[in-house]
Amino acid sequence: MVNVICIKWGTRYGPEYVNRLYHMVRRNLSLEFRFVCLTDDTTGLEPDIETLPIPEMDIPEKHAVSPWRKLTLFSRELGDLRGKTLFLDLDVVIVDSIDRFFDYSEKFTIIENWTQRGQGIGNSSVYCFEIGRHADVLDYYKAHTDEVLRKHKNEQIYLSRRIGDIDFWPAKWCRSFKFHAIPKGPLRYFMAPRLPEGCRILVFHGHPHPHEAVVGDYRGRLRKYFKPAPWIEDYWK
């Protein structure tokens, strides 16, 4: 038995994002699993999705909508969950089997952040860990909140540096829609985005979100223009 966890708070993502993620996991994971959403609002979630309240965490108001709340996953206990756990952001799109994410390494394993390669920094959209193993991540944050927020731009930098001895997924497994699917330079005006070769999880960070990528919504910024990618709907359902 393995665990797949996501976290939803506030109104940025509706329940449909959790439901779609659950169905993508069910189609692409052959191992027996529990799918658990930590959330402050269970409205609209499908009945097969387990839910837990988000553990308490002191976050200054200006960081309230930022990913710092994801550190609550490193609580010493999360309900009755035990063992290997894969965390997935709500806006990822699973396009192939994710079985290997659970046996790739015994260490904390995460995406190597595409904009900080070689610096030992992860992108926390997809990572695997043992429940309770790295509780010091949250403990230290709670005891030194001001220091942590002052020294680290975001939660994934702090997380990577605090754990230190981490592994990264093979580069092809987790690809960025912005960096790897949208054609480079002027080609983006003539060629549609393509699914990167060898990709298992396509990551959407910032904009566009998956529903925006489907229709080519670049928010009127010509330098960010990209053609529609309707093929995303074949996976994101």
PDB file of C-alpha atoms in Angstrom, residues 69 146 154 160 168 188 221:
ATOM      1  CA  ARG A  69       1.431  25.649   3.749  1.00  0.00           C
ATOM      2  CA  ASP A 146      10.882  34.655  10.883  1.00  0.00           C
ATOM      3  CA  ASN A 154      10.029  30.045  -1.088  1.00  0.00           C
ATOM      4  CA  SER A 160      15.618  21.248  -0.240  1.00  0.00           C
ATOM      5  CA  PHE A 168      16.179  14.099  -8.106  1.00  0.00           C
ATOM      6  CA  ARG A 188       5.754  29.315 -30.421  1.00  0.00           C
ATOM      7  CA  ARG A 221       0.864  38.935 -23.251  1.00  0.00           C
TER       8      ARG A 221
END
